[in-house]
Amino acid sequence: MSAPLLDLRVSDKHHDSRTILERLTLSIRRGEIVSLVGPSGCGKSTLLRILAGLDREFNGEILIDGKRQQGPSSRIGVIFQEPRLLPWLSVADNVAFPAGPRRGRDPRVGSLLAEVGLAGARAYLPKQLSGGMAQRVAIARGLFSEPDLLLLDEPFSAVDAMTRMRLQDLLLSLVRSHGTAALLVTHDLDEALYLSDRVLLMTPSGKSGAGRIVREIDVSVERPRDRRDVLLASLRGELLEGLGAVTV
Ligand SMILES: Nc1ncnc2c1ncn2[C@@H]1O[C@H](COP(=O)(O)OP(=O)(O)OP(=O)(O)O)[C@@H](O)[C@H]1O
Ligand SMILES: [Mg+2]
């Protein structure tokens, strides 16, 4: 089998005197979709910030294709819970922002906006967008640098249920067509199971209560998936059990 795209090893990560993450390893293969679920405060966003190169105060290492990373990399795109668009820049300039301000005329912007269903919105300002549209722009911006890995931290939690399902399908088709791997943090177990090849369950563990990955579930259900699939429902039970075991 080929070497993983990403290898992360965190021996420990502290905030003040508290241990937030401990003895945590994570590998992601090229094109793989992995979800990370776990109770609030267990360190999921901390882990994503480390992977994004935004937090370098930890003991451990991040390897991409076997090469040690230091700081943010154009090979990793990040999509947060809120779209974080710059209000004074047009949609097109926001998408191209990784290349610098006001680069919206880059030819890739048009094709990315078409892919996310916003071909007609390139001149709009963020205040003219609905929440779902704004998150589509954030997804297009995340893909702009043609990353090998997209990191998404609860990206669809602020939109309504129908929009959320549409955005999930959009994400699936985009990561497939771009050959991008994705690591998604979510509190929605159905979302994790519908989208992912693997779901990782993270919980506070041991005496320190530091976050660790305690269970890994392979979602070997054929695609396209039916959200009502019985196997998905039984895996959901397994995840609930894993979460229940730590919250009692
Ligand atoms: N900058 C910081 N300074 C001090 N403590 C922090 C900081 N950022 C996070 N923490 C602590 O680290 C722990 C993990 O936080 P984190 O945001 O990673 O959790 P999470 O799993 O993403 O939670 P949620 O599901 O609520 O988003 C929490 O206890 C939090 O209080
Ligand atoms: Mg979080």
CSV table of C-alpha atoms and ligand atoms in Angstrom, one decimal:
chain,number,residue,atom,x,y,z
A,1,MET,CA,0.0,0.0,0.0
A,2,SER,CA,1.2,3.5,-0.7
A,3,ALA,CA,2.6,5.7,2.1
A,4,PRO,CA,-0.1,7.8,3.8
A,5,LEU,CA,-0.6,11.4,2.7
A,6,LEU,CA,-0.6,12.6,6.3
A,7,ASP,CA,0.9,11.3,9.4
A,8,LEU,CA,0.4,13.1,12.7
A,9,ARG,CA,1.9,12.2,16.0
A,10,VAL,CA,1.2,14.4,19.0
A,11,SER,CA,2.9,13.1,22.2
A,12,ASP,CA,1.3,16.0,24.1
A,13,LYS,CA,-0.2,19.4,23.8
A,14,HIS,CA,-0.8,21.7,26.7
A,15,HIS,CA,-2.9,24.8,27.3
A,16,ASP,CA,-1.5,26.6,30.4
A,17,SER,CA,-1.0,23.6,32.8
A,18,ARG,CA,-3.7,21.4,31.3
A,19,THR,CA,-2.9,18.5,29.0
A,20,ILE,CA,-5.3,18.8,26.1
A,21,LEU,CA,-4.0,16.1,23.8
A,22,GLU,CA,-1.9,13.1,24.6
A,23,ARG,CA,-0.3,10.2,22.7
A,24,LEU,CA,-2.4,10.8,19.6
A,25,THR,CA,-1.6,9.4,16.2
A,26,LEU,CA,-3.5,9.9,13.0
A,27,SER,CA,-2.9,8.9,9.4
A,28,ILE,CA,-4.9,9.9,6.3
A,29,ARG,CA,-4.5,8.3,2.9
A,30,ARG,CA,-4.7,10.3,-0.3
A,31,GLY,CA,-8.3,11.0,-1.2
A,32,GLU,CA,-9.7,9.5,2.0
A,33,ILE,CA,-12.6,11.1,3.9
A,34,VAL,CA,-12.2,10.8,7.7
A,35,SER,CA,-14.5,12.3,10.4
A,36,LEU,CA,-13.6,13.1,13.9
A,37,VAL,CA,-16.4,13.0,16.5
A,38,GLY,CA,-16.3,13.4,20.2
A,39,PRO,CA,-17.7,15.4,23.1
A,40,SER,CA,-17.4,19.1,23.4
A,41,GLY,CA,-14.0,20.2,24.7
A,42,CYS,CA,-12.1,17.0,24.0
A,43,GLY,CA,-9.7,18.7,21.7
A,44,LYS,CA,-11.0,18.3,18.2
A,45,SER,CA,-10.5,21.9,17.1
A,46,THR,CA,-7.1,22.0,18.8
A,47,LEU,CA,-6.1,19.0,16.7
A,48,LEU,CA,-7.3,20.7,13.5
A,49,ARG,CA,-5.4,23.9,14.3
A,50,ILE,CA,-2.3,21.9,14.8
A,51,LEU,CA,-2.8,20.1,11.5
A,52,ALA,CA,-3.5,23.4,9.8
A,53,GLY,CA,-0.1,24.7,11.0
A,54,LEU,CA,-1.9,27.4,13.1
A,55,ASP,CA,-0.7,26.1,16.4
A,56,ARG,CA,2.9,25.0,16.7
A,57,GLU,CA,3.1,24.7,20.4
A,58,PHE,CA,2.9,20.9,20.8
A,59,ASN,CA,5.3,18.0,21.1
A,60,GLY,CA,5.2,15.8,18.1
A,61,GLU,CA,5.3,16.0,14.3
A,62,ILE,CA,3.3,16.4,11.2
A,63,LEU,CA,4.4,14.6,8.0
A,64,ILE,CA,3.0,15.1,4.6
A,65,ASP,CA,4.2,12.5,2.1
A,66,GLY,CA,6.9,11.7,4.6
A,67,LYS,CA,8.1,15.3,4.8
A,68,ARG,CA,8.0,17.2,8.1
A,69,GLN,CA,5.7,20.3,8.0
A,70,GLN,CA,6.3,23.5,9.9
A,71,GLY,CA,3.6,26.1,9.7
A,72,PRO,CA,0.7,26.5,7.3
A,73,SER,CA,1.0,24.7,3.9
A,74,SER,CA,-0.8,25.4,0.6
A,75,ARG,CA,-1.3,21.6,0.5
A,76,ILE,CA,-3.8,21.9,3.3
A,77,GLY,CA,-7.0,23.9,2.9
A,78,VAL,CA,-9.1,24.9,6.0
A,79,ILE,CA,-12.9,25.5,6.3
A,80,PHE,CA,-14.2,26.7,9.6
A,81,GLN,CA,-17.7,26.7,11.2
A,82,GLU,CA,-18.3,30.3,10.0
A,83,PRO,CA,-17.3,31.2,6.5
A,84,ARG,CA,-14.8,33.9,7.6
A,85,LEU,CA,-15.2,35.9,4.4
A,86,LEU,CA,-13.7,39.4,4.2
A,87,PRO,CA,-16.7,41.7,4.0
A,88,TRP,CA,-15.0,44.3,1.8
A,89,LEU,CA,-13.9,41.8,-0.9
A,90,SER,CA,-16.2,40.4,-3.7
A,91,VAL,CA,-17.0,36.7,-3.7
A,92,ALA,CA,-14.4,36.2,-6.5
A,93,ASP,CA,-11.7,38.0,-4.5
A,94,ASN,CA,-12.6,36.0,-1.4
A,95,VAL,CA,-12.2,32.7,-3.3
A,96,ALA,CA,-8.8,33.8,-4.6
A,97,PHE,CA,-7.7,35.2,-1.3
A,98,PRO,CA,-5.0,32.5,-0.6
A,99,ALA,CA,-3.2,34.0,-3.6
A,100,GLY,CA,-3.4,37.5,-2.2
A,101,PRO,CA,-6.1,40.3,-2.0
A,102,ARG,CA,-8.0,41.2,-5.2
A,103,ARG,CA,-6.9,38.2,-7.3
A,104,GLY,CA,-10.5,37.4,-8.3
A,105,ARG,CA,-9.7,37.5,-12.0
A,106,ASP,CA,-7.6,34.3,-11.7
A,107,PRO,CA,-9.2,31.8,-14.2
A,108,ARG,CA,-9.6,29.1,-11.5
A,109,VAL,CA,-12.1,31.3,-9.6
A,110,GLY,CA,-14.8,31.0,-12.3
A,111,SER,CA,-14.6,27.2,-12.5
A,112,LEU,CA,-14.6,26.9,-8.7
A,113,LEU,CA,-17.6,29.1,-8.4
A,114,ALA,CA,-19.4,27.1,-11.1
A,115,GLU,CA,-18.6,23.9,-9.2
A,116,VAL,CA,-20.1,25.2,-6.0
A,117,GLY,CA,-23.2,26.5,-7.9
A,118,LEU,CA,-22.4,30.2,-7.6
A,119,ALA,CA,-21.3,31.1,-11.1
A,120,GLY,CA,-23.6,34.2,-11.1
A,121,ALA,CA,-22.4,35.5,-7.7
A,122,ARG,CA,-18.7,36.4,-8.4
A,123,ALA,CA,-19.3,40.2,-8.0
A,124,TYR,CA,-21.5,39.9,-4.9
A,125,LEU,CA,-20.2,41.1,-1.5
A,126,PRO,CA,-20.5,38.7,1.4
A,127,LYS,CA,-23.4,40.6,3.0
A,128,GLN,CA,-25.5,39.7,-0.1
A,129,LEU,CA,-25.1,36.0,0.5
A,130,SER,CA,-27.2,33.5,2.5
A,131,GLY,CA,-25.4,31.4,5.1
A,132,GLY,CA,-25.4,28.4,2.7
A,133,MET,CA,-24.0,30.5,-0.1
A,134,ALA,CA,-21.3,32.0,2.1
A,135,GLN,CA,-20.2,28.5,3.1
A,136,ARG,CA,-20.0,27.5,-0.5
A,137,VAL,CA,-17.7,30.4,-1.1
A,138,ALA,CA,-15.6,29.2,1.8
A,139,ILE,CA,-15.4,25.8,0.3
A,140,ALA,CA,-14.3,27.2,-3.0
A,141,ARG,CA,-11.6,29.3,-1.2
A,142,GLY,CA,-10.5,26.1,0.6
A,143,LEU,CA,-10.0,24.4,-2.7
A,144,PHE,CA,-8.3,27.4,-4.4
A,145,SER,CA,-4.7,26.3,-3.7
A,146,GLU,CA,-5.5,22.8,-4.9
A,147,PRO,CA,-4.8,21.2,-1.5
A,148,ASP,CA,-4.2,17.5,-1.0
A,149,LEU,CA,-6.1,17.7,2.3
A,150,LEU,CA,-9.1,19.8,3.4
A,151,LEU,CA,-9.7,20.3,7.1
A,152,LEU,CA,-13.2,21.2,8.0
A,153,ASP,CA,-14.3,22.2,11.6
A,154,GLU,CA,-18.1,21.8,11.9
A,155,PRO,CA,-18.5,23.4,8.5
A,156,PHE,CA,-22.3,22.9,8.2
A,157,SER,CA,-23.5,23.4,11.7
A,158,ALA,CA,-24.9,26.9,11.1
A,159,VAL,CA,-27.2,26.0,8.2
A,160,ASP,CA,-30.7,24.4,8.0
A,161,ALA,CA,-31.1,20.7,7.6
A,162,MET,CA,-31.9,20.7,3.8
A,163,THR,CA,-29.0,23.1,3.0
A,164,ARG,CA,-26.8,20.9,5.2
A,165,MET,CA,-27.6,17.8,3.2
A,166,ARG,CA,-27.0,19.6,-0.1
A,167,LEU,CA,-23.7,20.9,1.2
A,168,GLN,CA,-22.7,17.4,2.3
A,169,ASP,CA,-23.3,16.1,-1.2
A,170,LEU,CA,-21.5,19.0,-2.7
A,171,LEU,CA,-18.5,18.3,-0.5
A,172,LEU,CA,-18.5,14.7,-1.5
A,173,SER,CA,-18.5,15.4,-5.2
A,174,LEU,CA,-15.8,18.1,-4.8
A,175,VAL,CA,-13.4,16.0,-2.9
A,176,ARG,CA,-13.9,13.2,-5.4
A,177,SER,CA,-13.4,15.4,-8.5
A,178,HIS,CA,-10.4,17.2,-7.0
A,179,GLY,CA,-8.9,14.0,-5.5
A,180,THR,CA,-8.6,15.8,-2.2
A,181,ALA,CA,-8.6,14.0,1.2
A,182,ALA,CA,-10.8,15.5,3.9
A,183,LEU,CA,-10.7,15.5,7.7
A,184,LEU,CA,-14.1,16.7,9.1
A,185,VAL,CA,-14.9,17.5,12.7
A,186,THR,CA,-18.7,17.1,13.3
A,187,HIS,CA,-21.1,16.6,16.1
A,188,ASP,CA,-23.6,15.0,13.7
A,189,LEU,CA,-23.0,11.2,13.7
A,190,ASP,CA,-25.2,10.7,10.6
A,191,GLU,CA,-23.1,13.3,8.7
A,192,ALA,CA,-19.9,11.6,9.8
A,193,LEU,CA,-21.2,8.2,8.6
A,194,TYR,CA,-22.7,9.4,5.4
A,195,LEU,CA,-19.6,11.2,4.3
A,196,SER,CA,-16.7,9.2,5.6
A,197,ASP,CA,-14.5,6.2,4.8
A,198,ARG,CA,-13.5,6.1,8.5
A,199,VAL,CA,-14.9,7.7,11.6
A,200,LEU,CA,-12.6,8.4,14.6
A,201,LEU,CA,-14.0,8.7,18.0
A,202,MET,CA,-12.1,11.0,20.3
A,203,THR,CA,-12.7,11.3,24.0
A,204,PRO,CA,-11.0,12.6,27.1
A,205,SER,CA,-9.1,9.7,28.5
A,206,GLY,CA,-6.9,8.7,31.4
A,207,LYS,CA,-6.0,10.6,34.5
A,208,SER,CA,-5.2,13.8,32.7
A,209,GLY,CA,-8.5,13.8,30.7
A,210,ALA,CA,-6.5,14.6,27.6
A,211,GLY,CA,-8.1,13.9,24.2
A,212,ARG,CA,-7.2,10.6,22.5
A,213,ILE,CA,-8.6,8.6,19.6
A,214,VAL,CA,-10.2,5.6,21.3
A,215,ARG,CA,-12.1,4.0,18.5
A,216,GLU,CA,-12.0,3.8,14.7
A,217,ILE,CA,-14.9,2.7,12.6
A,218,ASP,CA,-14.5,1.7,9.0
A,219,VAL,CA,-17.6,2.7,7.0
A,220,SER,CA,-17.4,0.1,4.2
A,221,VAL,CA,-20.8,1.1,2.7
A,222,GLU,CA,-20.9,1.5,-1.0
A,223,ARG,CA,-21.4,4.9,-2.6
A,224,PRO,CA,-23.6,6.6,-3.5
A,225,ARG,CA,-25.0,5.9,0.0
A,226,ASP,CA,-28.6,5.9,1.1
A,227,ARG,CA,-28.9,8.0,4.3
A,228,ARG,CA,-31.4,5.3,5.5
A,229,ASP,CA,-28.9,2.4,5.0
A,230,VAL,CA,-29.3,-0.2,7.8
A,231,LEU,CA,-25.5,-0.7,8.1
A,232,LEU,CA,-25.1,3.1,8.6
A,233,ALA,CA,-27.7,2.9,11.4
A,234,SER,CA,-25.9,0.0,13.1
A,235,LEU,CA,-22.6,1.9,12.9
A,236,ARG,CA,-24.4,4.9,14.4
A,237,GLY,CA,-25.3,2.6,17.4
A,238,GLU,CA,-21.7,1.7,17.8
A,239,LEU,CA,-20.6,5.3,17.8
A,240,LEU,CA,-23.3,6.2,20.3
A,241,GLU,CA,-22.2,3.4,22.6
A,242,GLY,CA,-18.6,4.7,22.3
A,243,LEU,CA,-19.8,8.2,23.3
A,244,GLY,CA,-22.1,7.0,26.0
A,245,ALA,CA,-19.3,4.9,27.6
A,246,VAL,CA,-17.4,8.1,28.2
A,247,THR,CA,-20.1,10.5,29.3
A,248,VAL,CA,-21.7,8.5,32.1
B,1,LIG,N1,-6.4,29.2,23.6
B,1,LIG,C1,-6.7,28.4,24.6
B,1,LIG,N2,-6.3,28.6,25.8
B,1,LIG,C2,-6.6,27.8,26.9
B,1,LIG,N3,-7.4,26.7,26.7
B,1,LIG,C3,-7.9,26.4,25.5
B,1,LIG,C4,-7.6,27.2,24.4
B,1,LIG,N4,-8.2,26.7,23.3
B,1,LIG,C5,-8.8,25.6,23.7
B,1,LIG,N5,-8.6,25.4,25.1
B,1,LIG,C6,-9.1,24.3,25.9
B,1,LIG,O1,-8.8,23.1,25.2
B,1,LIG,C7,-9.8,22.1,25.3
B,1,LIG,C8,-10.1,21.6,24.0
B,1,LIG,O2,-10.7,22.6,23.2
B,1,LIG,P1,-11.2,22.4,21.7
B,1,LIG,O3,-11.7,23.7,21.2
B,1,LIG,O4,-10.1,21.8,21.0
B,1,LIG,O5,-12.4,21.4,21.9
B,1,LIG,P2,-13.4,20.8,20.8
B,1,LIG,O6,-13.3,19.3,20.9
B,1,LIG,O7,-13.2,21.4,19.5
B,1,LIG,O8,-14.8,21.2,21.4
B,1,LIG,P3,-16.2,21.7,20.7
B,1,LIG,O9,-16.8,20.4,20.2
B,1,LIG,O10,-17.0,22.3,21.8
B,1,LIG,O11,-15.9,22.6,19.5
B,1,LIG,C9,-11.0,22.8,26.0
B,1,LIG,O12,-11.0,22.4,27.4
B,1,LIG,C10,-10.7,24.3,25.9
B,1,LIG,O13,-11.1,24.9,27.1
B,2,MG,MG,-14.3,22.7,18.3
